[in-house]
Every structure is written in structure tokens, then in C-alpha cells.
Coordinates of C-alpha atoms in Angstrom, one line a residue:
A74 CA 40.5 -22.5 -28.4
A75 CA 40.2 -26.6 -27.8
G76 CA 42.3 -28.1 -30.7
V77 CA 43.8 -25.0 -32.1
P78 CA 47.7 -25.4 -32.0
V79 CA 50.1 -23.8 -29.2
K80 CA 51.9 -21.7 -32.2
E81 CA 48.1 -20.5 -34.2
R82 CA 47.2 -19.2 -30.9
V83 CA 50.1 -17.5 -30.2
K84 CA 50.6 -16.1 -33.5
V85 CA 46.2 -15.0 -33.5
S86 CA 47.0 -13.2 -29.9
Q87 CA 49.9 -11.6 -31.3
N88 CA 47.4 -10.4 -34.1
W89 CA 44.6 -9.5 -31.8
R90 CA 47.5 -7.3 -29.3
H91 CA 49.4 -5.4 -32.7
G92 CA 46.2 -5.0 -34.8
R93 CA 47.2 -7.0 -37.9
C94 CA 44.3 -8.5 -39.1
R95 CA 42.6 -8.3 -42.9
R96 CA 39.2 -7.0 -43.4
Q97 CA 36.3 -7.6 -45.5
I98 CA 32.7 -6.3 -46.0
L99 CA 30.7 -9.5 -45.3
L100 CA 27.0 -8.3 -46.2
K101 CA 25.9 -5.2 -46.9
W102 CA 22.2 -3.3 -47.0
K103 CA 20.4 -0.1 -48.5
H104 CA 19.0 2.0 -46.2
K105 CA 15.4 2.8 -45.7
Q106 CA 14.3 5.8 -47.4
V107 CA 11.6 8.1 -45.5
T108 CA 10.4 10.6 -47.7
P109 CA 13.2 12.7 -50.5
F110 CA 12.7 15.6 -48.2
L111 CA 13.9 13.7 -45.0
L112 CA 17.1 12.4 -44.2
C113 CA 17.3 8.3 -44.8
S114 CA 15.6 6.0 -41.6
V115 CA 19.1 3.9 -41.0
L116 CA 18.9 0.4 -39.8
M117 CA 20.2 -0.3 -36.8
P118 CA 21.1 -3.9 -36.9
W119 CA 22.2 -6.1 -33.9
M120 CA 23.4 -9.7 -33.7
E121 CA 24.9 -12.5 -31.9
L122 CA 27.2 -15.2 -32.6
D123 CA 26.3 -18.6 -31.4
G124 CA 29.1 -21.3 -33.0
E125 CA 28.6 -22.0 -36.6
Y126 CA 26.2 -19.4 -37.1
L127 CA 25.9 -15.4 -37.3
Y128 CA 22.4 -14.1 -36.4
L129 CA 21.8 -10.6 -38.0
S130 CA 18.6 -8.1 -37.4
Q131 CA 17.4 -6.8 -40.8
A132 CA 14.1 -4.2 -40.6
E133 CA 11.9 -6.5 -39.0
N134 CA 13.7 -10.0 -39.6
I135 CA 16.5 -12.2 -37.8
E136 CA 18.1 -13.8 -40.1
A137 CA 20.7 -17.0 -39.5
Y138 CA 23.7 -17.1 -41.5
R139 CA 26.3 -20.2 -41.9
L140 CA 29.8 -19.5 -41.0
C141 CA 32.3 -20.6 -43.8
A142 CA 34.9 -23.0 -41.9
N143 CA 38.2 -22.1 -41.8
S144 CA 37.4 -18.5 -42.9
A145 CA 35.6 -15.2 -42.4
G146 CA 33.0 -15.4 -44.6
L147 CA 29.4 -16.6 -44.6
Q148 CA 27.5 -18.3 -46.8
R149 CA 25.9 -15.9 -49.1
H150 CA 21.8 -16.8 -48.3
P151 CA 20.7 -17.3 -44.8
Q152 CA 19.6 -20.8 -43.3
A153 CA 16.9 -19.5 -41.4
I154 CA 14.6 -16.4 -40.7
F155 CA 12.7 -15.6 -37.7
S156 CA 9.8 -13.1 -38.5
G157 CA 6.9 -11.7 -36.1
H158 CA 7.1 -8.2 -35.9
Q159 CA 5.6 -5.0 -37.7
E160 CA 8.2 -2.9 -37.0
D161 CA 12.1 -3.1 -36.7
V162 CA 13.8 -5.5 -34.5
C163 CA 15.7 -2.7 -31.7
R164 CA 17.7 -6.0 -29.8
F165 CA 17.4 -9.7 -29.7
V166 CA 19.2 -12.6 -27.6
L167 CA 20.0 -15.6 -28.4
V168 CA 20.0 -17.9 -25.4
N169 CA 19.2 -21.8 -25.1
S170 CA 18.4 -22.4 -28.3
H171 CA 15.6 -19.6 -28.4
V172 CA 15.7 -16.2 -29.9
V173 CA 14.2 -13.2 -28.0
S174 CA 13.3 -10.2 -29.8
G175 CA 11.9 -6.7 -29.2
G176 CA 10.8 -3.9 -31.8
G177 CA 9.4 -0.7 -33.1
D178 CA 5.8 -2.0 -33.1
G179 CA 6.4 -2.5 -29.0
N180 CA 5.8 -6.3 -29.0
I181 CA 8.2 -9.1 -28.0
V182 CA 8.6 -12.3 -30.0
L183 CA 10.0 -15.5 -29.1
H184 CA 11.3 -18.2 -31.7
K185 CA 12.6 -21.5 -30.7
I186 CA 15.5 -21.9 -33.2
H187 CA 15.3 -25.3 -34.0
G188 CA 11.1 -25.6 -34.9
S189 CA 8.0 -23.9 -36.2
Y190 CA 7.9 -23.0 -32.2
S191 CA 6.6 -19.3 -31.5
V192 CA 5.0 -16.6 -29.1
K193 CA 4.4 -13.0 -30.0
F194 CA 3.0 -10.7 -27.0
S195 CA 2.1 -7.0 -26.8
A196 CA 5.0 -5.9 -23.7
H197 CA 5.6 -2.0 -24.5
E198 CA 3.4 1.0 -25.4
Q199 CA 6.6 2.4 -27.4
E200 CA 8.9 0.7 -29.1
V201 CA 10.9 -2.2 -26.8
N202 CA 14.5 -1.0 -27.3
C203 CA 16.4 -3.8 -25.0
V204 CA 15.5 -7.1 -23.9
D205 CA 17.5 -10.1 -22.1
F206 CA 16.0 -13.8 -21.6
Q207 CA 17.4 -16.2 -19.1
G208 CA 15.8 -19.0 -16.3
G209 CA 12.6 -18.6 -18.2
L210 CA 12.1 -15.1 -18.0
I211 CA 12.4 -12.0 -20.1
V212 CA 13.3 -8.8 -19.1
S213 CA 12.4 -5.6 -21.5
G214 CA 13.0 -2.0 -21.6
S215 CA 11.1 0.5 -23.8
R216 CA 10.9 4.4 -24.6
D217 CA 7.9 4.3 -22.6
R218 CA 10.4 4.3 -19.1
T219 CA 9.3 1.2 -18.0
A220 CA 11.3 -1.7 -17.5
K221 CA 9.3 -5.8 -17.3
V222 CA 9.8 -8.7 -16.1
W223 CA 8.1 -11.5 -18.4
S224 CA 7.2 -15.2 -17.2
L225 CA 7.4 -17.8 -19.9
S226 CA 6.1 -20.7 -17.5
T227 CA 3.6 -23.0 -18.4
G228 CA 0.5 -21.5 -18.4
R229 CA 2.1 -17.6 -17.6
V230 CA 3.6 -17.4 -21.3
G231 CA 3.5 -13.5 -21.7
Q232 CA 2.1 -12.8 -18.0
C233 CA 3.7 -9.4 -17.2
L234 CA 5.1 -10.5 -13.3
H235 CA 6.8 -6.8 -12.5
T236 CA 6.7 -3.1 -14.2
V237 CA 9.0 -1.0 -13.3
Q238 CA 8.7 2.5 -13.9
T239 CA 12.0 4.2 -14.5
E240 CA 11.7 8.0 -15.1
D241 CA 13.6 7.8 -17.9
R242 CA 14.1 5.3 -21.5
V243 CA 15.4 2.5 -21.7
W244 CA 18.6 1.9 -23.6
S245 CA 20.1 -1.2 -22.3
I246 CA 19.1 -4.0 -19.7
A247 CA 21.3 -7.6 -18.4
I248 CA 19.6 -9.7 -16.4
S249 CA 22.7 -10.9 -13.4
P250 CA 23.8 -14.8 -14.1
L251 CA 22.8 -15.2 -10.5
L252 CA 18.9 -14.5 -12.0
S253 CA 18.1 -13.4 -9.2
S254 CA 18.4 -9.3 -10.1
F255 CA 18.9 -7.2 -13.6
V256 CA 20.4 -3.9 -14.6
T257 CA 18.7 -1.1 -16.2
G258 CA 20.8 1.5 -18.3
T259 CA 18.6 4.4 -19.3
A260 CA 19.1 8.0 -20.8
C261 CA 19.8 10.2 -17.6
C262 CA 17.1 12.8 -18.4
G263 CA 14.2 12.0 -16.2
H264 CA 16.2 10.5 -12.8
T265 CA 20.0 11.5 -12.2
S266 CA 21.1 7.3 -11.6
P267 CA 21.2 5.7 -15.1
L268 CA 22.5 2.6 -14.1
R269 CA 20.2 0.6 -11.6
I270 CA 19.5 -2.6 -10.0
W271 CA 16.7 -4.1 -9.8
D272 CA 15.4 -7.2 -7.3
F273 CA 13.5 -10.5 -9.8
E274 CA 11.3 -11.5 -6.8
S275 CA 10.0 -8.6 -5.8
G276 CA 10.4 -5.9 -8.7
Q277 CA 11.9 -3.5 -6.1
L278 CA 15.7 -0.9 -6.4
L279 CA 18.3 -2.2 -5.1
T280 CA 20.8 0.1 -5.7
C281 CA 22.2 2.9 -8.5
L282 CA 25.6 2.6 -9.5
G283 CA 27.5 5.8 -9.3
N284 CA 26.6 9.2 -7.8
D285 CA 28.2 11.5 -10.5
F286 CA 26.6 11.4 -13.9
H287 CA 25.8 14.2 -15.7
R288 CA 22.4 15.0 -17.7
G289 CA 22.2 13.0 -21.0
A290 CA 24.7 10.5 -20.1
G291 CA 22.4 7.7 -21.2
V292 CA 23.5 3.8 -21.0
L293 CA 24.1 2.4 -24.0
D294 CA 25.0 -1.3 -23.2
V295 CA 26.0 -2.8 -20.2
F296 CA 27.6 -6.5 -19.8
Y297 CA 27.7 -9.4 -17.1
E298 CA 31.1 -10.9 -16.5
T299 CA 30.2 -12.4 -13.6
P300 CA 27.4 -11.8 -10.8
S301 CA 30.1 -8.7 -8.9
L302 CA 31.8 -7.5 -12.3
L303 CA 29.3 -5.2 -14.8
L304 CA 31.0 -3.5 -18.1
S305 CA 28.5 0.1 -19.6
C306 CA 28.7 2.4 -22.0
G307 CA 26.9 4.8 -23.4
Y308 CA 26.6 9.0 -24.2
D309 CA 28.9 10.1 -22.0
T310 CA 32.3 8.9 -23.6
Y311 CA 33.3 6.7 -21.1
I312 CA 33.5 2.4 -20.6
R313 CA 33.2 1.5 -17.2
Y314 CA 33.8 -1.2 -15.1
W315 CA 31.9 -1.8 -12.0
D316 CA 32.6 -4.7 -8.9
I317 CA 29.1 -4.5 -7.0
R318 CA 31.6 -6.5 -4.2
T319 CA 33.8 -3.3 -3.5
S320 CA 31.5 -0.3 -4.2
T321 CA 28.3 0.4 -5.3
R322 CA 29.1 4.6 -5.6
K323 CA 32.3 4.3 -7.8
C324 CA 33.4 2.3 -10.5
V325 CA 36.6 0.3 -10.6
Q326 CA 38.2 1.5 -14.1
E327 CA 37.3 3.7 -16.6
W328 CA 38.2 3.9 -19.8
E329 CA 38.0 7.3 -21.8
E330 CA 36.7 7.4 -25.8
P331 CA 40.2 9.1 -27.0
H332 CA 37.8 11.4 -29.6
D333 CA 35.3 12.1 -27.6
S334 CA 32.7 10.2 -29.7
A335 CA 29.4 8.1 -27.3
L336 CA 29.8 4.4 -27.4
Y337 CA 27.4 2.7 -28.9
C338 CA 28.6 -1.2 -27.5
I339 CA 30.6 -3.3 -25.7
R340 CA 31.9 -6.6 -25.4
S341 CA 34.6 -8.5 -23.3
D342 CA 36.3 -11.9 -23.2
G343 CA 35.6 -12.1 -19.7
N344 CA 39.6 -11.6 -19.0
H345 CA 41.4 -8.6 -19.9
M346 CA 40.6 -7.7 -23.4
I347 CA 37.2 -5.1 -24.1
A348 CA 36.5 -4.7 -27.6
S349 CA 34.0 -0.8 -28.4
G350 CA 32.0 0.5 -30.9
S351 CA 31.5 4.5 -31.2
S352 CA 29.2 6.7 -32.7
Y353 CA 31.2 7.8 -35.6
Y354 CA 33.2 6.6 -38.4
G355 CA 32.6 3.0 -37.8
V356 CA 35.8 3.3 -35.1
V357 CA 36.3 -0.7 -33.1
R358 CA 38.7 -0.1 -30.3
L359 CA 40.4 -2.8 -28.6
W360 CA 41.1 -2.0 -24.8
D361 CA 43.6 -4.1 -22.5
K362 CA 42.1 -3.4 -18.4
R363 CA 45.5 -3.6 -17.5
Q364 CA 46.3 -0.2 -19.1
T365 CA 44.5 2.9 -19.3
R366 CA 44.8 4.2 -23.5
C367 CA 42.9 2.3 -26.0
L368 CA 45.1 -0.8 -27.4
Q369 CA 44.3 -1.1 -30.8
S370 CA 42.0 1.4 -33.0
F371 CA 40.1 0.5 -36.5
H372 CA 38.0 3.3 -38.6
L373 CA 35.6 1.0 -41.2
S374 CA 32.9 3.7 -42.6
S375 CA 35.3 6.5 -43.4
P376 CA 34.5 9.1 -45.3
T377 CA 30.7 7.8 -44.7
S378 CA 30.1 8.2 -41.0
S379 CA 28.5 4.7 -39.3
P380 CA 27.9 4.4 -35.7
V381 CA 29.1 0.6 -34.9
Y382 CA 25.6 -0.8 -33.3
C383 CA 26.8 -4.2 -32.4
L384 CA 29.9 -5.7 -32.6
R385 CA 30.5 -9.8 -31.0
F386 CA 33.8 -11.6 -31.6
S387 CA 35.5 -15.4 -31.4
T388 CA 38.7 -16.3 -30.5
T389 CA 39.8 -15.6 -34.0
H390 CA 37.3 -12.7 -35.9
L391 CA 35.7 -9.8 -35.0
Y392 CA 32.5 -8.9 -36.4
A393 CA 30.9 -5.4 -36.5
A394 CA 27.7 -4.5 -37.8
L395 CA 27.0 -0.3 -39.5
A396 CA 24.1 1.3 -40.7
S397 CA 24.6 -0.2 -43.9
A398 CA 27.1 -3.3 -44.3
L399 CA 28.4 -5.9 -41.9
H400 CA 32.2 -5.9 -41.7
V401 CA 35.1 -8.1 -40.2
L402 CA 38.1 -8.3 -38.5
D403 CA 40.0 -11.8 -39.4
F404 CA 43.1 -12.4 -37.1
T405 CA 43.9 -15.3 -38.2
T406 CA 45.9 -14.5 -41.7
P407 CA 48.7 -12.0 -41.3

């Protein structure tokens, strides 16, 4: 990080490597009750980090919290609230001062962060599980077994450019940094390949990644490091690292979650470190690409069990959103 003394950077780096950190719960929220006869319906929060702010989805809203300078805390009340959905926000992205979200109501909502401009349009017949936004285009994936490409150009806002039939629920989606293609991660029930790359221009399938997935090995999160390097994770408990220059049939590296838990989310620093969030007991793991075994693990929700629905990290802090709380790991203090 620019402006941080070398000695401090070395200390923080060693804290990450050895798992030395201070843990804190920043926010708590209640489960949504459905009926007395059913288990509570769990909020599935998503978040993004943007410099001084952390954006967190809470039911049908997205709230922007200012990060406290020189600490791991948040200001208690949100600085801004972005609304527009009738049901829970499933996923959202933060790009170029815009928030683009997909919700359980089948709608996509776009907000300009600094201003009152917003757009809402009906996108899918069922919930929009995932969205991405780059270069004036939105891609979305849904439970209705389609992925769609949407225009945001003047006069064509909300116009569907392509509809891709995926034969499966779409759990995750990401646009290539080259803006020429996008990848979908699907449930791997109706189609044998859960990871497929599609052409933006034509909407046609370009390639499938991998060839030996078991039925149900759905991909819950995908992340482009570069136009040719891609990370994926999901129900089959593996993190996979793909280099599409080398091979589309086999990943170049893979890491298995040691407790056989599904992996809900991953993030990379673009260098050697990967962070993953597991489906049980709020387990966050740190991985070094140069090693085969997990570097460090943190259990955030024992004795009650919750998935880590989303995680994000800066050079000094890691934030993890669980079913009922937002946790932070602060690597500056020890």
C-alpha cells in the first residue's frame, strides 16, 4: 500500500502468513422469520469494498458504510441506502461509481452512487442469482436457466442483446477484462459442464472449461485475475485455477477444502494469495498458490453454523459476511 512504511508492510505481511489478527463483529442482523413451523429464511448478504466504503446487501437494500480511518470499524449508520427491489438482493457489483444489483424479484437495478439517477428493468422470470457490469454492458444469470446480456448505451438502456440457454440454474457470472466474453458458473445438473465461456458479440458458446465434473458440482463463484487466468469454486469443494491459454480441458492448479465443505466464495490478491469462504461454521481459509495445503483457517461462527456468503479483503483487513453478522479480521494490530 502506497505511503505505508516498509516495516509496517512487513509486519502486516507476516501477520497474514501466520494468521495473527484481531477478530471483530462489525454488524449484526436478524434472520427473517417465515412461519413458526419452518426454519427461518436466511439472509444471503453480498458486499463490495471501495476505498473508504463497504457496501453490503441487507434484504432488498444495499447499504454503504464508511470505514473508520486507522481502524477495523465501520461508522454505525449507513451513509447511503440503494433500494428498488421488492425481494432480497441476490448479488450486486460496484463498477465505475455505479451499483448494479440482481434480486429475487427477477429485476436488475442500476444506481449511480453520486446522484439520484437509477434504472430498473425486468430481467428474468425467476430470481437473478448473479450479475456483472463492464464497458456499458450488464450480464445476468438466473434460476430460469438463462444468462442474458443487457445494453446500457443511450437509447437502449435495459435492452436485451442476447439470451443464452444454459440448461441449468446460473449461480455465478463474470465478464472477461478484455470485454469480449463472459463466463457462467451453473448448477451442473442439466448440463455436464458448469463452467462455460460465451462470446459477447454473438452470444455463442466459445468453450467449456474442464471435462470431468460430477453431477451437482455447481460453481458458486468465479473470479478473473487477468483475461486468461480465472478462479472458480463451488459445491465439489475445490478451488480451481484456469489458464485458458494453456488448456480449457484441465485446470493448471487445484486446492481441495480439507473438511469436504462446499465453497461459497473466493477472492484473490492477483498475486499469490487466495481467500475462500466455506459452507459450514463460517470457515475462512487463506491459500498460497505456491503451496498445496491451506495456509491458515479461521472459524467465525462456531458453535452455530453459517456459510461465508461473501468475503473481500484489503491489504490489512478481511471482511466476511455470514448469515447474521459481518465479521472483520484485522491484520495490523498483533
